[in-house]
PDB file of N, CA and C in Angstrom:
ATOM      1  N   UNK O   1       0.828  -1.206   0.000  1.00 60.00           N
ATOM      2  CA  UNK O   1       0.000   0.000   0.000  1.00 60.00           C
ATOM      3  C   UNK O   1       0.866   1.261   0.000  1.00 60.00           C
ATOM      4  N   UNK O   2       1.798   1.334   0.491  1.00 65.00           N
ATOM      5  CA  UNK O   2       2.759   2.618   0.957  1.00 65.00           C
ATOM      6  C   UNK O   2       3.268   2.875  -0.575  1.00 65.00           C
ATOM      7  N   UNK O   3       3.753   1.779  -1.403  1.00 73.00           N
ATOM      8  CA  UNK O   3       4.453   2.108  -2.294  1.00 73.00           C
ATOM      9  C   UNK O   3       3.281   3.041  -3.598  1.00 73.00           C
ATOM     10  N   UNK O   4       2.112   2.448  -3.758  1.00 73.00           N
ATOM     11  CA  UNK O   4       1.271   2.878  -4.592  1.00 73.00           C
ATOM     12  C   UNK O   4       1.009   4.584  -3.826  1.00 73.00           C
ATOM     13  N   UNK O   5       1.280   5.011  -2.433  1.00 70.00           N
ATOM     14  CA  UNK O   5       0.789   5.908  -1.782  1.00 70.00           C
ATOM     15  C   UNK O   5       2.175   6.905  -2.855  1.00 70.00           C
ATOM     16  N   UNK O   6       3.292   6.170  -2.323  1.00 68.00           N
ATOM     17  CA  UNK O   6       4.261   6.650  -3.022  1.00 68.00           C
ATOM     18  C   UNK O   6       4.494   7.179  -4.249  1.00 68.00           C
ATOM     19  N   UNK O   7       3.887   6.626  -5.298  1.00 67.00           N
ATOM     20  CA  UNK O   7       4.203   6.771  -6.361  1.00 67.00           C
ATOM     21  C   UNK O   7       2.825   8.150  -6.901  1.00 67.00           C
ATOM     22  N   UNK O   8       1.549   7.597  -6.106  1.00 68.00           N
ATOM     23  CA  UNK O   8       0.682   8.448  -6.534  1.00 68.00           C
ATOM     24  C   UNK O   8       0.972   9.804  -5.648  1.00 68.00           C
ATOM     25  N   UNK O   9       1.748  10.158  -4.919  1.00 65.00           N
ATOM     26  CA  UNK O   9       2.129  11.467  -4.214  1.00 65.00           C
ATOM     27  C   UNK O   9       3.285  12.080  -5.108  1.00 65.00           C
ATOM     28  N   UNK O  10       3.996  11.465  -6.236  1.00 62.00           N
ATOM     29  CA  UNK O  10       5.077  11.628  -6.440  1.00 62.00           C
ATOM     30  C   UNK O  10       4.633  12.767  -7.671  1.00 62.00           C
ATOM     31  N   UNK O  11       5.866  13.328  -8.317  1.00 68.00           N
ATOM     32  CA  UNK O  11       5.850  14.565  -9.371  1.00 68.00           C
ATOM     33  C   UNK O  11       5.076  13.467 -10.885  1.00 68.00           C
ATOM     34  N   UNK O  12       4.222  12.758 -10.776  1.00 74.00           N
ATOM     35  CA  UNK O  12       4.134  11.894 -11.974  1.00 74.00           C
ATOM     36  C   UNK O  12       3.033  12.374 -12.534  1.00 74.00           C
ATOM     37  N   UNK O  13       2.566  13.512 -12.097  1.00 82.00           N
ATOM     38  CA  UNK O  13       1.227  14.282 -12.902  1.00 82.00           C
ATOM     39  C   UNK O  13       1.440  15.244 -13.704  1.00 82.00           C
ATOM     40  N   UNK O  14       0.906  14.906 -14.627  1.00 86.00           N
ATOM     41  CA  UNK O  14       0.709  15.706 -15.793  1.00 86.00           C
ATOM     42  C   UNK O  14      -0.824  16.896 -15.896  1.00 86.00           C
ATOM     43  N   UNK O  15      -0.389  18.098 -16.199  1.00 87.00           N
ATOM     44  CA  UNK O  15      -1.346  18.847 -16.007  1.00 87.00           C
ATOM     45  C   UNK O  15      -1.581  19.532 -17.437  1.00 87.00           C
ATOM     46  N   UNK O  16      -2.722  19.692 -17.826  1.00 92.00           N
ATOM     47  CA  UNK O  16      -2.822  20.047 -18.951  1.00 92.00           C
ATOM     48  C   UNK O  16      -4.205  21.075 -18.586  1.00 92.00           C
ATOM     49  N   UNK O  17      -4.630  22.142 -19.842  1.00 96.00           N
ATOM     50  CA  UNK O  17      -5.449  23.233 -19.543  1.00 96.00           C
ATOM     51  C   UNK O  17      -6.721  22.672 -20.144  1.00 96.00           C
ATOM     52  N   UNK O  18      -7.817  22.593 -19.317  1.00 97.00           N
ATOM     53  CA  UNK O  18      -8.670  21.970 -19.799  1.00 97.00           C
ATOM     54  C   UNK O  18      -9.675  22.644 -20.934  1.00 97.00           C
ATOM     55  N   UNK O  19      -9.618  23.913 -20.323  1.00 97.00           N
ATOM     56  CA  UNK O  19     -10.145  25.170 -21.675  1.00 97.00           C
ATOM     57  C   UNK O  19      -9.954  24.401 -23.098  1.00 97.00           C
ATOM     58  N   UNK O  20      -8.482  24.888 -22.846  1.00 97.00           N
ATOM     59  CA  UNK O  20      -7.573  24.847 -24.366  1.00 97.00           C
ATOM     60  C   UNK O  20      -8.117  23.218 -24.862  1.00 97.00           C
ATOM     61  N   UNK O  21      -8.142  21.984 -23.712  1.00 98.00           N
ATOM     62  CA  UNK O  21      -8.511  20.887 -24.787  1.00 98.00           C
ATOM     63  C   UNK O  21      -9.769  20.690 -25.179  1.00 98.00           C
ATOM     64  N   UNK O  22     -10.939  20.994 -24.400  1.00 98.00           N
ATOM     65  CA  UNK O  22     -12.376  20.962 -25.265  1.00 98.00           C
ATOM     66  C   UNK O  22     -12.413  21.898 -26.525  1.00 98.00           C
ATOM     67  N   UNK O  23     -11.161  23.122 -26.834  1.00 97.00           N
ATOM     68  CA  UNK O  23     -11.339  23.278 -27.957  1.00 97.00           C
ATOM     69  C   UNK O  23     -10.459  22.719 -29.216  1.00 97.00           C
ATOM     70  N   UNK O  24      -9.138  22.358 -28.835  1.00 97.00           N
ATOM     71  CA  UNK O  24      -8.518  21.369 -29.322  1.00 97.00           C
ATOM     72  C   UNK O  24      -7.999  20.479 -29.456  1.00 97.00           C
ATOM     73  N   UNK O  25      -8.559  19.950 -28.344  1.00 98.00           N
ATOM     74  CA  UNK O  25      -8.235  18.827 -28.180  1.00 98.00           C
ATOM     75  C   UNK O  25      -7.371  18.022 -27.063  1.00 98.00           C
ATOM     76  N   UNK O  26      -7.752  16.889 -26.029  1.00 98.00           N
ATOM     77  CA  UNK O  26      -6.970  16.588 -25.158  1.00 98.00           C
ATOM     78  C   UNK O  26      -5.430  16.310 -25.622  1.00 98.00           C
ATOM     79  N   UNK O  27      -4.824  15.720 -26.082  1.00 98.00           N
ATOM     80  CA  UNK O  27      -3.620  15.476 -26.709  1.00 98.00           C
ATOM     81  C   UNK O  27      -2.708  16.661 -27.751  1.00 98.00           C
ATOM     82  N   UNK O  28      -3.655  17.402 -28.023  1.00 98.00           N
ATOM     83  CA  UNK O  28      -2.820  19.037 -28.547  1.00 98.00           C
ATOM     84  C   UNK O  28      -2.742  19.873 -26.971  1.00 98.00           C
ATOM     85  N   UNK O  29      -4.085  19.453 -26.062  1.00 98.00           N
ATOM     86  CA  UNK O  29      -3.361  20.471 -25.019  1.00 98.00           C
ATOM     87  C   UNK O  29      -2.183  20.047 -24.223  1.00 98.00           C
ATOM     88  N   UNK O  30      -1.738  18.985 -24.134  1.00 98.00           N
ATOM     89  CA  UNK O  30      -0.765  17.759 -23.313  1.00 98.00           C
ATOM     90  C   UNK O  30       0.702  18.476 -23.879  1.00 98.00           C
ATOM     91  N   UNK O  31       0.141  18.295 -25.275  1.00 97.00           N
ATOM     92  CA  UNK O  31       1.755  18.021 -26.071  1.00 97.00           C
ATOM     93  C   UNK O  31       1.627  19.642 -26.622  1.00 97.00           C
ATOM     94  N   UNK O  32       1.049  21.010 -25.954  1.00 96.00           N
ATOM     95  CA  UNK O  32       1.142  22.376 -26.186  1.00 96.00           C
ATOM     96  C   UNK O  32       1.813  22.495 -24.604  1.00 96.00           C
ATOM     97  N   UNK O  33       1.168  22.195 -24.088  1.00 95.00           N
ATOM     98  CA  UNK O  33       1.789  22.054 -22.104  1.00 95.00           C
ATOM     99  C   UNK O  33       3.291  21.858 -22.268  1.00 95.00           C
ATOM    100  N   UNK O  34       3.815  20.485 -22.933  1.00 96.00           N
ATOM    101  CA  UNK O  34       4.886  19.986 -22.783  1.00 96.00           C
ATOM    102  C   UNK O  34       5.550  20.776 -23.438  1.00 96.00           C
ATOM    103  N   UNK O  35       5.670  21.519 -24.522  1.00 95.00           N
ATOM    104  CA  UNK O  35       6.510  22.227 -25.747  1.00 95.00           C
ATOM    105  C   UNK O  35       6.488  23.292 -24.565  1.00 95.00           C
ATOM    106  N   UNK O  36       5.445  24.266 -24.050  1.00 95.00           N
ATOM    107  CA  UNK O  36       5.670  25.050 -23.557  1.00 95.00           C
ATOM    108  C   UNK O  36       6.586  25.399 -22.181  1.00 95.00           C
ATOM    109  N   UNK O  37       6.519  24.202 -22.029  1.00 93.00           N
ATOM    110  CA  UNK O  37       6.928  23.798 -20.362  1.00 93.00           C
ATOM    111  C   UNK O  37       8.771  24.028 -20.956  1.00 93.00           C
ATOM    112  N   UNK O  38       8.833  23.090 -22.035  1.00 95.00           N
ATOM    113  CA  UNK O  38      10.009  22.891 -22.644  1.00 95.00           C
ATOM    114  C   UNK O  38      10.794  24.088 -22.665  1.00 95.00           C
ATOM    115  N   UNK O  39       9.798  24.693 -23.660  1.00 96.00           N
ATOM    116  CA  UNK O  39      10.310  26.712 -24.217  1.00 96.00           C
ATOM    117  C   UNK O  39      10.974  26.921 -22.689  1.00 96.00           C
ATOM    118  N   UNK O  40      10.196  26.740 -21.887  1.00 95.00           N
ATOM    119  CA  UNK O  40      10.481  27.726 -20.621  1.00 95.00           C
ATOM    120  C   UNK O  40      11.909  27.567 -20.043  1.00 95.00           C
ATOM    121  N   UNK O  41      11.868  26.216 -19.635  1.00 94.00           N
ATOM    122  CA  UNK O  41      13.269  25.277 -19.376  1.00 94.00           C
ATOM    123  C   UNK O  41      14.254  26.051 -20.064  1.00 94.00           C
ATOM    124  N   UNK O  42      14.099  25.589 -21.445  1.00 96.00           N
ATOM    125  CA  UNK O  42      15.060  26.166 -22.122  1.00 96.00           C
ATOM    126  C   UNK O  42      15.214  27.666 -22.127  1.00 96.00           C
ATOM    127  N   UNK O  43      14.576  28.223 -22.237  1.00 96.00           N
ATOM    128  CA  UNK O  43      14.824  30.201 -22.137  1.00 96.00           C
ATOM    129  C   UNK O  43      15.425  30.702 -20.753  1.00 96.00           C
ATOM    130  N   UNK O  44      14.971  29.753 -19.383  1.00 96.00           N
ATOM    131  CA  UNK O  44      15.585  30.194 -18.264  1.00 96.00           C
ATOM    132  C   UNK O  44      16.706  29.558 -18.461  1.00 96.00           C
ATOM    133  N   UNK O  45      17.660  28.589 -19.241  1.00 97.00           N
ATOM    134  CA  UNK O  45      18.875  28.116 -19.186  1.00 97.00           C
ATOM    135  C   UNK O  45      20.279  29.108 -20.707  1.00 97.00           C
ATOM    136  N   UNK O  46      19.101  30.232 -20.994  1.00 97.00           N
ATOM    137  CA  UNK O  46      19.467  30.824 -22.305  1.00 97.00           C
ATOM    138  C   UNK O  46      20.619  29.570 -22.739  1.00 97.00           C
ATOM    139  N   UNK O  47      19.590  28.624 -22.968  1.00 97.00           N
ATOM    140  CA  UNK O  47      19.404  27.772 -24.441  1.00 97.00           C
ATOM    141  C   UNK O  47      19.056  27.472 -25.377  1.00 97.00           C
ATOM    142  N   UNK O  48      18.101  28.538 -26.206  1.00 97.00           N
ATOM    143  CA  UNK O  48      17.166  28.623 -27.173  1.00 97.00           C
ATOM    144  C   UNK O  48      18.521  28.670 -28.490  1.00 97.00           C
ATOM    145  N   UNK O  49      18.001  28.559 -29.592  1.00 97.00           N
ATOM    146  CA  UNK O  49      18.855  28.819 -30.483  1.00 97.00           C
ATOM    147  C   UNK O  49      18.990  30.516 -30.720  1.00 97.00           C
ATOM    148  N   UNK O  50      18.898  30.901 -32.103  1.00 96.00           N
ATOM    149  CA  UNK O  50      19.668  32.469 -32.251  1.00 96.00           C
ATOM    150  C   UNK O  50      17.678  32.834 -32.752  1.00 96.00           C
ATOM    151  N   UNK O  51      16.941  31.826 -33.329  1.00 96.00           N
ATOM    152  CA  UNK O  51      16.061  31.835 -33.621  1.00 96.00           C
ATOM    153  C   UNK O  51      14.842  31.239 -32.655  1.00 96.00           C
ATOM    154  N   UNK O  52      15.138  31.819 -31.336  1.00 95.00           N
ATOM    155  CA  UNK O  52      14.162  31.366 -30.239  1.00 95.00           C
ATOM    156  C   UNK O  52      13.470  29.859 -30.453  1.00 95.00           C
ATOM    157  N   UNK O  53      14.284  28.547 -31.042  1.00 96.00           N
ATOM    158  CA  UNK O  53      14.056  27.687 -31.072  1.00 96.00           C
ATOM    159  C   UNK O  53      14.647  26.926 -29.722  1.00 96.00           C
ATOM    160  N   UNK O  54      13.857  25.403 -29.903  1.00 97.00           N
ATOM    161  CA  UNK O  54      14.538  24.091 -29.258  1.00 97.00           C
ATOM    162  C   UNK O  54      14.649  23.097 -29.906  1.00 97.00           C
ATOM    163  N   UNK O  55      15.380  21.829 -29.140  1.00 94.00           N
ATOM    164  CA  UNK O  55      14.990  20.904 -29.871  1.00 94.00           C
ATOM    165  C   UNK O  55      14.462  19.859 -28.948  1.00 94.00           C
ATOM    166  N   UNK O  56      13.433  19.344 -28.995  1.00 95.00           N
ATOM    167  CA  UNK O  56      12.922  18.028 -28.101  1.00 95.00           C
ATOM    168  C   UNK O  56      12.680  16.553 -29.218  1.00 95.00           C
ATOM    169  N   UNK O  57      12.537  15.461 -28.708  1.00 97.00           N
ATOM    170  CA  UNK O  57      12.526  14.658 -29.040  1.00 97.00           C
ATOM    171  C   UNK O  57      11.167  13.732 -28.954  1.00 97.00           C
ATOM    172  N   UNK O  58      10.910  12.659 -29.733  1.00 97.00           N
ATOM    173  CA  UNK O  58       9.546  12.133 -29.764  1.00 97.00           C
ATOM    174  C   UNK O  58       9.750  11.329 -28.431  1.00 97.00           C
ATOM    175  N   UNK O  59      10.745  10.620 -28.160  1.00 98.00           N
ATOM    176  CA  UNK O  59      11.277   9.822 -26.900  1.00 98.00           C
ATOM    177  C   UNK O  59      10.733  10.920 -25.559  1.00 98.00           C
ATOM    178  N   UNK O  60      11.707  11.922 -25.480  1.00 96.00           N
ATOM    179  CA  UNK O  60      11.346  13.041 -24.710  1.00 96.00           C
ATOM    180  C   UNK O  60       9.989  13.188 -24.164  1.00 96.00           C
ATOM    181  N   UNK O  61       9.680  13.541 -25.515  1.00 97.00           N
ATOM    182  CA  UNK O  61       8.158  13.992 -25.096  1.00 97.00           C
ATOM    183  C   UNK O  61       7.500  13.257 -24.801  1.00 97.00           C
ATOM    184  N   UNK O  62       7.291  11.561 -24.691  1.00 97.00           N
ATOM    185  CA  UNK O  62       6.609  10.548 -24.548  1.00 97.00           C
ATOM    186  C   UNK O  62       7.151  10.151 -23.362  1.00 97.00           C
ATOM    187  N   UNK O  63       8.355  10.093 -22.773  1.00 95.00           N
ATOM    188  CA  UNK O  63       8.540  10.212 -21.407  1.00 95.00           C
ATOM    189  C   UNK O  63       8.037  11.287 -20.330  1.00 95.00           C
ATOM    190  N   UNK O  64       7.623  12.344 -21.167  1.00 94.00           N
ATOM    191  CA  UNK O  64       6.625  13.200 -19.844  1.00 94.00           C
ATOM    192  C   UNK O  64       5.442  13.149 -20.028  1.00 94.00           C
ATOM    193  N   UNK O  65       5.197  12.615 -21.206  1.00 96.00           N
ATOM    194  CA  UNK O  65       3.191  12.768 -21.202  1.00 96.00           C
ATOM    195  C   UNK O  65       2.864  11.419 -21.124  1.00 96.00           C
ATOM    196  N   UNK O  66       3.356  10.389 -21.913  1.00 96.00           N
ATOM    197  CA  UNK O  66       3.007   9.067 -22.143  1.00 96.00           C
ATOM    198  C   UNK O  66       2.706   9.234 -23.779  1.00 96.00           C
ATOM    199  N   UNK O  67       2.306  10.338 -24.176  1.00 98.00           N
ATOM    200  CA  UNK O  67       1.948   9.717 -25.614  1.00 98.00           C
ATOM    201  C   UNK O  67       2.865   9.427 -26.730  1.00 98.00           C
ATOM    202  N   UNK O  68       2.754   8.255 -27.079  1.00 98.00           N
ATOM    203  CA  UNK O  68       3.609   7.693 -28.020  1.00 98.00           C
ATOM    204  C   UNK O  68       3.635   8.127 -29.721  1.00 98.00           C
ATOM    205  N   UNK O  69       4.049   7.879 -29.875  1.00 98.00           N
ATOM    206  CA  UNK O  69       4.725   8.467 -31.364  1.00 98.00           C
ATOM    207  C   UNK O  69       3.391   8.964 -32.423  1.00 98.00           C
ATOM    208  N   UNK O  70       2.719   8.002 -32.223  1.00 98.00           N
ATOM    209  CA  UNK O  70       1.561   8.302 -33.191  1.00 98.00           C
ATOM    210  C   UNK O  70       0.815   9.456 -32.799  1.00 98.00           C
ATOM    211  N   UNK O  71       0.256   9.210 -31.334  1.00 98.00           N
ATOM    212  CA  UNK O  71      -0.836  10.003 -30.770  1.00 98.00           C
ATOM    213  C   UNK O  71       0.353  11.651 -30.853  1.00 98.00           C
ATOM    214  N   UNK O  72       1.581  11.840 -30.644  1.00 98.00           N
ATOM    215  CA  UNK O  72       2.276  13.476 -30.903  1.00 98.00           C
ATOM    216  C   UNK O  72       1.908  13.631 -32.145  1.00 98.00           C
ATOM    217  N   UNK O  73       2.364  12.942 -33.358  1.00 98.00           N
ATOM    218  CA  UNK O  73       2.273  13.123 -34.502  1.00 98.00           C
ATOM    219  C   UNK O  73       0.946  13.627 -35.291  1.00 98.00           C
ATOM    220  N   UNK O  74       0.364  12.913 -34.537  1.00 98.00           N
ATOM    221  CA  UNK O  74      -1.848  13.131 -34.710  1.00 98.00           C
ATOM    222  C   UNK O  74      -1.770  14.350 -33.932  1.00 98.00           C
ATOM    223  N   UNK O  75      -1.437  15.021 -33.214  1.00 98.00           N
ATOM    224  CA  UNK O  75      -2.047  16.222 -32.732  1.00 98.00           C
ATOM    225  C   UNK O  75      -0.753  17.335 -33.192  1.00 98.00           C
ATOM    226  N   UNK O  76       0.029  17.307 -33.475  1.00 97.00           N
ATOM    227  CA  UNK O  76       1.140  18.228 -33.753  1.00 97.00           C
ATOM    228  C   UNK O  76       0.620  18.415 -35.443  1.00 97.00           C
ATOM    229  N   UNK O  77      -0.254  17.358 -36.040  1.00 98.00           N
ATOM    230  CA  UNK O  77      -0.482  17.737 -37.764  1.00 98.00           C
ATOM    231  C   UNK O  77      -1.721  18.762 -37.490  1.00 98.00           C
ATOM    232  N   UNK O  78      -2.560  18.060 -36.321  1.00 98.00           N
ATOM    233  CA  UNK O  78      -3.933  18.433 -35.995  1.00 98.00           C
ATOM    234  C   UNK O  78      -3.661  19.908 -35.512  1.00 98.00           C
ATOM    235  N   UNK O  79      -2.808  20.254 -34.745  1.00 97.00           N
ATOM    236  CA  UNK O  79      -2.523  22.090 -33.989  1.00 97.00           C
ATOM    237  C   UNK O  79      -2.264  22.849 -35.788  1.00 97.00           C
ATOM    238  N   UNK O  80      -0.962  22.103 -36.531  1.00 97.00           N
ATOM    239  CA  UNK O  80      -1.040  23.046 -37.673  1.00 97.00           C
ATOM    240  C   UNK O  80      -1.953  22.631 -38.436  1.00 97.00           C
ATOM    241  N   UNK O  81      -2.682  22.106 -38.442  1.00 97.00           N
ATOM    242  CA  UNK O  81      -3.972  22.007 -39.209  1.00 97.00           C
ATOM    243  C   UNK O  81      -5.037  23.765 -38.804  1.00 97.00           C
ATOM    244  N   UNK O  82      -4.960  23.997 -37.590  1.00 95.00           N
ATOM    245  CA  UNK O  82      -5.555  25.012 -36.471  1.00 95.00           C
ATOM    246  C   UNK O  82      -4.668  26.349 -36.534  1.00 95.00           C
ATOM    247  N   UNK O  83      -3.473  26.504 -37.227  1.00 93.00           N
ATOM    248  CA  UNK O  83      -2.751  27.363 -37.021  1.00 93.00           C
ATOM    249  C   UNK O  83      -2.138  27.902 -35.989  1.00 93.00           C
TER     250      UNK O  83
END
């Protein structure tokens, strides 16, 4: 019991804006959370490129949200689909 207490007390939640996904979607708001979360990381480490870029990875990003390759790919076509 302690260990499940453990794990469900632990940093393993993912928070996403619920606004933003009834209008686009649960998995564009997850993987807009995570990019953004990312941006941030990176801008407080002035690590962005010269062109306020990053770079993250499909691995990456599926280690903080869970969604796997397909489900980023389906909502990252689906956001520029939305502009």
């Amino acid at each position: 019991m302690k260990s499940i207490i453990n794990l469900l007390a632990n940093d393993g939640y993912l928070i996403y804006n619920k606004e933003l996904a009834h209008k686009v979607g649960v998995h564009e708001a997850i993987i807009l959370g995570e990019l953004i979360s990312e941006y941030v990381y990176y801008t407080n480490r002035n690590e962005l490129t010269e062109d306020n870029m990053f770079y993250s990875t499909i691995e990456n990003v599926q280690k903080n949200t869970a969604l796997n390759e397909f489900y980023q790919r389906k909502a990252l076509k689906h956001l520029k689909e939305l502009g």
